């Protein structure tokens, strides 16, 4: 499985140290050279890139507005991706704490990907004890 992190997340999260031992690969938008406008590609462009890929992709975004834009929502639905949106509180959280929460939540993410057919969208709450919340789009 490939894990994509958009511009609203830190490139630090795309280091492969934790997930590589499970055979997964992480990439940040800045490191995905196949995009037409590189790191400055619009959301619909990276969504389309992931859709056209023959690989299995999931994505993480720090921008919940992606679900409110009609063009981006339509692109997400047609792409058949599993998406994980970081709750707004993550924007004010130190990067090392966000990284630790993503590692903590990783087993839940993998379980969702295994159990649900794409497309699916979930919010990752900042509270360690709260469950991932299913989002409609």
JSON list of C-alpha atoms in Angstrom, two decimals:
[
{"chain": "A", "resi": 1, "resn": "UNK", "atom": "CA", "xyz": [0.00, 0.00, 0.00]},
{"chain": "A", "resi": 2, "resn": "UNK", "atom": "CA", "xyz": [1.19, 3.50, -0.79]},
{"chain": "A", "resi": 3, "resn": "UNK", "atom": "CA", "xyz": [0.48, 6.39, 1.56]},
{"chain": "A", "resi": 4, "resn": "UNK", "atom": "CA", "xyz": [0.23, 9.93, 0.18]},
{"chain": "A", "resi": 5, "resn": "UNK", "atom": "CA", "xyz": [0.56, 13.08, 2.31]},
{"chain": "A", "resi": 6, "resn": "UNK", "atom": "CA", "xyz": [-0.67, 16.36, 0.81]},
{"chain": "A", "resi": 7, "resn": "UNK", "atom": "CA", "xyz": [0.64, 19.91, 1.23]},
{"chain": "A", "resi": 8, "resn": "UNK", "atom": "CA", "xyz": [-1.37, 20.40, 4.42]},
{"chain": "A", "resi": 9, "resn": "UNK", "atom": "CA", "xyz": [0.80, 17.85, 6.18]},
{"chain": "A", "resi": 10, "resn": "UNK", "atom": "CA", "xyz": [4.46, 17.92, 7.08]},
{"chain": "A", "resi": 11, "resn": "UNK", "atom": "CA", "xyz": [6.94, 16.09, 4.83]},
{"chain": "A", "resi": 12, "resn": "UNK", "atom": "CA", "xyz": [8.28, 14.53, 8.04]},
{"chain": "A", "resi": 13, "resn": "UNK", "atom": "CA", "xyz": [5.22, 12.26, 8.17]},
{"chain": "A", "resi": 14, "resn": "UNK", "atom": "CA", "xyz": [6.19, 10.66, 4.86]},
{"chain": "A", "resi": 15, "resn": "UNK", "atom": "CA", "xyz": [9.37, 9.10, 6.20]},
{"chain": "A", "resi": 16, "resn": "UNK", "atom": "CA", "xyz": [9.13, 5.37, 5.64]},
{"chain": "A", "resi": 17, "resn": "UNK", "atom": "CA", "xyz": [10.70, 4.21, 8.87]},
{"chain": "A", "resi": 18, "resn": "UNK", "atom": "CA", "xyz": [7.63, 2.93, 10.63]},
{"chain": "A", "resi": 19, "resn": "UNK", "atom": "CA", "xyz": [5.50, 1.58, 7.78]},
{"chain": "A", "resi": 20, "resn": "UNK", "atom": "CA", "xyz": [8.27, 0.18, 5.57]},
{"chain": "A", "resi": 21, "resn": "UNK", "atom": "CA", "xyz": [8.68, -2.90, 7.75]},
{"chain": "A", "resi": 22, "resn": "UNK", "atom": "CA", "xyz": [5.09, -3.81, 6.80]},
{"chain": "A", "resi": 23, "resn": "UNK", "atom": "CA", "xyz": [5.81, -3.43, 3.09]},
{"chain": "A", "resi": 24, "resn": "UNK", "atom": "CA", "xyz": [4.16, -0.01, 2.73]},
{"chain": "A", "resi": 25, "resn": "UNK", "atom": "CA", "xyz": [5.61, 3.14, 1.21]},
{"chain": "A", "resi": 26, "resn": "UNK", "atom": "CA", "xyz": [4.92, 6.78, 2.14]},
{"chain": "A", "resi": 27, "resn": "UNK", "atom": "CA", "xyz": [5.40, 9.81, -0.09]},
{"chain": "A", "resi": 28, "resn": "UNK", "atom": "CA", "xyz": [4.80, 13.51, 0.42]},
{"chain": "A", "resi": 29, "resn": "UNK", "atom": "CA", "xyz": [3.46, 15.62, -2.46]},
{"chain": "A", "resi": 30, "resn": "UNK", "atom": "CA", "xyz": [6.78, 17.49, -2.67]},
{"chain": "A", "resi": 31, "resn": "UNK", "atom": "CA", "xyz": [8.57, 14.21, -3.47]},
{"chain": "A", "resi": 32, "resn": "UNK", "atom": "CA", "xyz": [6.14, 12.99, -6.13]},
{"chain": "A", "resi": 33, "resn": "UNK", "atom": "CA", "xyz": [7.83, 14.18, -9.30]},
{"chain": "A", "resi": 34, "resn": "UNK", "atom": "CA", "xyz": [5.18, 12.77, -11.66]},
{"chain": "A", "resi": 35, "resn": "UNK", "atom": "CA", "xyz": [2.67, 15.50, -10.82]},
{"chain": "A", "resi": 36, "resn": "UNK", "atom": "CA", "xyz": [2.22, 18.15, -13.55]},
{"chain": "A", "resi": 37, "resn": "UNK", "atom": "CA", "xyz": [2.91, 21.09, -11.23]},
{"chain": "A", "resi": 38, "resn": "UNK", "atom": "CA", "xyz": [4.95, 19.29, -8.60]},
{"chain": "A", "resi": 39, "resn": "UNK", "atom": "CA", "xyz": [4.27, 20.38, -5.05]},
{"chain": "A", "resi": 40, "resn": "UNK", "atom": "CA", "xyz": [2.05, 23.16, -6.38]},
{"chain": "A", "resi": 41, "resn": "UNK", "atom": "CA", "xyz": [-0.39, 20.76, -8.02]},
{"chain": "A", "resi": 42, "resn": "UNK", "atom": "CA", "xyz": [-4.03, 21.35, -7.20]},
{"chain": "A", "resi": 43, "resn": "UNK", "atom": "CA", "xyz": [-5.88, 18.77, -5.12]},
{"chain": "A", "resi": 44, "resn": "UNK", "atom": "CA", "xyz": [-7.78, 17.50, -8.15]},
{"chain": "A", "resi": 45, "resn": "UNK", "atom": "CA", "xyz": [-4.45, 16.90, -9.92]},
{"chain": "A", "resi": 46, "resn": "UNK", "atom": "CA", "xyz": [-2.94, 14.69, -7.21]},
{"chain": "A", "resi": 47, "resn": "UNK", "atom": "CA", "xyz": [-6.27, 12.93, -6.73]},
{"chain": "A", "resi": 48, "resn": "UNK", "atom": "CA", "xyz": [-6.36, 12.17, -10.46]},
{"chain": "A", "resi": 49, "resn": "UNK", "atom": "CA", "xyz": [-2.75, 10.96, -10.34]},
{"chain": "A", "resi": 50, "resn": "UNK", "atom": "CA", "xyz": [-3.56, 8.53, -7.52]},
{"chain": "A", "resi": 51, "resn": "UNK", "atom": "CA", "xyz": [-6.70, 7.38, -9.36]},
{"chain": "A", "resi": 52, "resn": "UNK", "atom": "CA", "xyz": [-4.78, 6.59, -12.55]},
{"chain": "A", "resi": 53, "resn": "UNK", "atom": "CA", "xyz": [-2.03, 4.74, -10.74]},
{"chain": "A", "resi": 54, "resn": "UNK", "atom": "CA", "xyz": [-2.12, 0.95, -10.77]},
{"chain": "A", "resi": 55, "resn": "UNK", "atom": "CA", "xyz": [-1.01, 0.92, -7.15]},
{"chain": "A", "resi": 56, "resn": "UNK", "atom": "CA", "xyz": [-3.15, 0.91, -4.02]},
{"chain": "A", "resi": 57, "resn": "UNK", "atom": "CA", "xyz": [-3.12, 4.38, -2.46]},
{"chain": "A", "resi": 58, "resn": "UNK", "atom": "CA", "xyz": [-4.52, 5.98, 0.67]},
{"chain": "A", "resi": 59, "resn": "UNK", "atom": "CA", "xyz": [-4.03, 9.62, 1.55]},
{"chain": "A", "resi": 60, "resn": "UNK", "atom": "CA", "xyz": [-3.71, 11.88, 4.56]},
{"chain": "A", "resi": 61, "resn": "UNK", "atom": "CA", "xyz": [-4.68, 15.54, 4.49]},
{"chain": "A", "resi": 62, "resn": "UNK", "atom": "CA", "xyz": [-4.67, 18.28, 7.06]},
{"chain": "A", "resi": 63, "resn": "UNK", "atom": "CA", "xyz": [-7.30, 20.23, 5.13]},
{"chain": "A", "resi": 64, "resn": "UNK", "atom": "CA", "xyz": [-10.90, 19.26, 5.76]},
{"chain": "A", "resi": 65, "resn": "UNK", "atom": "CA", "xyz": [-12.02, 21.82, 3.15]},
{"chain": "A", "resi": 66, "resn": "UNK", "atom": "CA", "xyz": [-11.23, 19.20, 0.52]},
{"chain": "A", "resi": 67, "resn": "UNK", "atom": "CA", "xyz": [-14.60, 17.67, 1.40]},
{"chain": "A", "resi": 68, "resn": "UNK", "atom": "CA", "xyz": [-16.50, 20.94, 0.90]},
{"chain": "A", "resi": 69, "resn": "UNK", "atom": "CA", "xyz": [-15.24, 21.78, -2.59]},
{"chain": "A", "resi": 70, "resn": "UNK", "atom": "CA", "xyz": [-17.64, 20.15, -5.11]},
{"chain": "A", "resi": 71, "resn": "UNK", "atom": "CA", "xyz": [-14.95, 19.44, -7.72]},
{"chain": "A", "resi": 72, "resn": "UNK", "atom": "CA", "xyz": [-12.60, 17.88, -5.18]},
{"chain": "A", "resi": 73, "resn": "UNK", "atom": "CA", "xyz": [-15.40, 15.82, -3.60]},
{"chain": "A", "resi": 74, "resn": "UNK", "atom": "CA", "xyz": [-16.40, 14.48, -7.01]},
{"chain": "A", "resi": 75, "resn": "UNK", "atom": "CA", "xyz": [-12.77, 13.65, -7.80]},
{"chain": "A", "resi": 76, "resn": "UNK", "atom": "CA", "xyz": [-12.39, 11.84, -4.47]},
{"chain": "A", "resi": 77, "resn": "UNK", "atom": "CA", "xyz": [-15.54, 9.78, -5.03]},
{"chain": "A", "resi": 78, "resn": "UNK", "atom": "CA", "xyz": [-14.48, 8.74, -8.53]},
{"chain": "A", "resi": 79, "resn": "UNK", "atom": "CA", "xyz": [-10.89, 7.99, -7.47]},
{"chain": "A", "resi": 80, "resn": "UNK", "atom": "CA", "xyz": [-11.94, 5.24, -5.08]},
{"chain": "A", "resi": 81, "resn": "UNK", "atom": "CA", "xyz": [-9.46, 6.16, -2.35]},
{"chain": "A", "resi": 82, "resn": "UNK", "atom": "CA", "xyz": [-9.37, 5.75, 1.40]},
{"chain": "A", "resi": 83, "resn": "UNK", "atom": "CA", "xyz": [-8.79, 9.21, 2.86]},
{"chain": "A", "resi": 84, "resn": "UNK", "atom": "CA", "xyz": [-7.84, 10.29, 6.35]},
{"chain": "A", "resi": 85, "resn": "UNK", "atom": "CA", "xyz": [-8.34, 13.89, 7.39]},
{"chain": "A", "resi": 86, "resn": "UNK", "atom": "CA", "xyz": [-6.51, 15.23, 10.42]},
{"chain": "A", "resi": 87, "resn": "UNK", "atom": "CA", "xyz": [-8.83, 17.01, 12.86]},
{"chain": "A", "resi": 88, "resn": "UNK", "atom": "CA", "xyz": [-8.39, 20.82, 12.94]},
{"chain": "A", "resi": 89, "resn": "UNK", "atom": "CA", "xyz": [-6.65, 20.64, 16.33]},
{"chain": "A", "resi": 90, "resn": "UNK", "atom": "CA", "xyz": [-3.63, 19.06, 14.63]},
{"chain": "A", "resi": 91, "resn": "UNK", "atom": "CA", "xyz": [-2.75, 22.45, 13.11]},
{"chain": "A", "resi": 92, "resn": "UNK", "atom": "CA", "xyz": [-1.78, 23.74, 16.56]},
{"chain": "A", "resi": 93, "resn": "UNK", "atom": "CA", "xyz": [-0.09, 20.56, 17.76]},
{"chain": "A", "resi": 94, "resn": "UNK", "atom": "CA", "xyz": [3.71, 20.18, 17.78]},
{"chain": "A", "resi": 95, "resn": "UNK", "atom": "CA", "xyz": [4.96, 18.01, 14.92]},
{"chain": "A", "resi": 96, "resn": "UNK", "atom": "CA", "xyz": [6.45, 15.32, 17.16]},
{"chain": "A", "resi": 97, "resn": "UNK", "atom": "CA", "xyz": [3.08, 14.83, 18.87]},
{"chain": "A", "resi": 98, "resn": "UNK", "atom": "CA", "xyz": [1.26, 14.60, 15.53]},
{"chain": "A", "resi": 99, "resn": "UNK", "atom": "CA", "xyz": [3.78, 12.01, 14.33]},
{"chain": "A", "resi": 100, "resn": "UNK", "atom": "CA", "xyz": [3.29, 9.97, 17.50]},
{"chain": "A", "resi": 101, "resn": "UNK", "atom": "CA", "xyz": [-0.50, 10.10, 17.10]},
{"chain": "A", "resi": 102, "resn": "UNK", "atom": "CA", "xyz": [-0.26, 8.93, 13.48]},
{"chain": "A", "resi": 103, "resn": "UNK", "atom": "CA", "xyz": [1.91, 6.00, 14.55]},
{"chain": "A", "resi": 104, "resn": "UNK", "atom": "CA", "xyz": [-0.55, 5.23, 17.34]},
{"chain": "A", "resi": 105, "resn": "UNK", "atom": "CA", "xyz": [-3.48, 5.31, 14.87]},
{"chain": "A", "resi": 106, "resn": "UNK", "atom": "CA", "xyz": [-1.73, 3.30, 12.13]},
{"chain": "A", "resi": 107, "resn": "UNK", "atom": "CA", "xyz": [-3.27, -0.08, 13.11]},
{"chain": "A", "resi": 108, "resn": "UNK", "atom": "CA", "xyz": [-6.75, 1.49, 12.91]},
{"chain": "A", "resi": 109, "resn": "UNK", "atom": "CA", "xyz": [-5.98, 2.94, 9.49]},
{"chain": "A", "resi": 110, "resn": "UNK", "atom": "CA", "xyz": [-4.82, -0.44, 8.20]},
{"chain": "A", "resi": 111, "resn": "UNK", "atom": "CA", "xyz": [-7.91, -2.11, 9.64]},
{"chain": "A", "resi": 112, "resn": "UNK", "atom": "CA", "xyz": [-10.23, 0.38, 7.92]},
{"chain": "A", "resi": 113, "resn": "UNK", "atom": "CA", "xyz": [-8.47, -0.15, 4.60]},
{"chain": "A", "resi": 114, "resn": "UNK", "atom": "CA", "xyz": [-8.86, -3.93, 4.96]},
{"chain": "A", "resi": 115, "resn": "UNK", "atom": "CA", "xyz": [-12.49, -3.89, 6.08]},
{"chain": "A", "resi": 116, "resn": "UNK", "atom": "CA", "xyz": [-14.08, -1.16, 3.95]},
{"chain": "A", "resi": 117, "resn": "UNK", "atom": "CA", "xyz": [-14.40, -0.86, 0.21]},
{"chain": "A", "resi": 118, "resn": "UNK", "atom": "CA", "xyz": [-13.14, 2.46, -1.13]},
{"chain": "A", "resi": 119, "resn": "UNK", "atom": "CA", "xyz": [-14.01, 5.23, -1.33]},
{"chain": "A", "resi": 120, "resn": "UNK", "atom": "CA", "xyz": [-14.07, 6.00, 2.36]},
{"chain": "A", "resi": 121, "resn": "UNK", "atom": "CA", "xyz": [-13.17, 9.06, 4.37]},
{"chain": "A", "resi": 122, "resn": "UNK", "atom": "CA", "xyz": [-12.34, 9.28, 8.07]},
{"chain": "A", "resi": 123, "resn": "UNK", "atom": "CA", "xyz": [-11.27, 12.00, 10.45]},
{"chain": "A", "resi": 124, "resn": "UNK", "atom": "CA", "xyz": [-8.40, 11.26, 12.82]},
{"chain": "A", "resi": 125, "resn": "UNK", "atom": "CA", "xyz": [-9.26, 12.93, 16.14]},
{"chain": "A", "resi": 126, "resn": "UNK", "atom": "CA", "xyz": [-6.62, 14.56, 18.30]},
{"chain": "A", "resi": 127, "resn": "UNK", "atom": "CA", "xyz": [-7.84, 12.70, 21.39]},
{"chain": "A", "resi": 128, "resn": "UNK", "atom": "CA", "xyz": [-5.94, 9.42, 21.74]},
{"chain": "A", "resi": 129, "resn": "UNK", "atom": "CA", "xyz": [-8.99, 7.62, 23.11]},
{"chain": "A", "resi": 130, "resn": "UNK", "atom": "CA", "xyz": [-11.55, 8.84, 20.57]},
{"chain": "A", "resi": 131, "resn": "UNK", "atom": "CA", "xyz": [-12.44, 6.60, 17.63]},
{"chain": "A", "resi": 132, "resn": "UNK", "atom": "CA", "xyz": [-11.84, 7.54, 14.02]},
{"chain": "A", "resi": 133, "resn": "UNK", "atom": "CA", "xyz": [-14.94, 9.28, 12.71]},
{"chain": "A", "resi": 134, "resn": "UNK", "atom": "CA", "xyz": [-16.47, 8.33, 9.37]},
{"chain": "A", "resi": 135, "resn": "UNK", "atom": "CA", "xyz": [-17.02, 11.37, 7.12]},
{"chain": "A", "resi": 136, "resn": "UNK", "atom": "CA", "xyz": [-19.58, 11.68, 4.36]},
{"chain": "A", "resi": 137, "resn": "UNK", "atom": "CA", "xyz": [-18.52, 13.17, 1.07]}
]
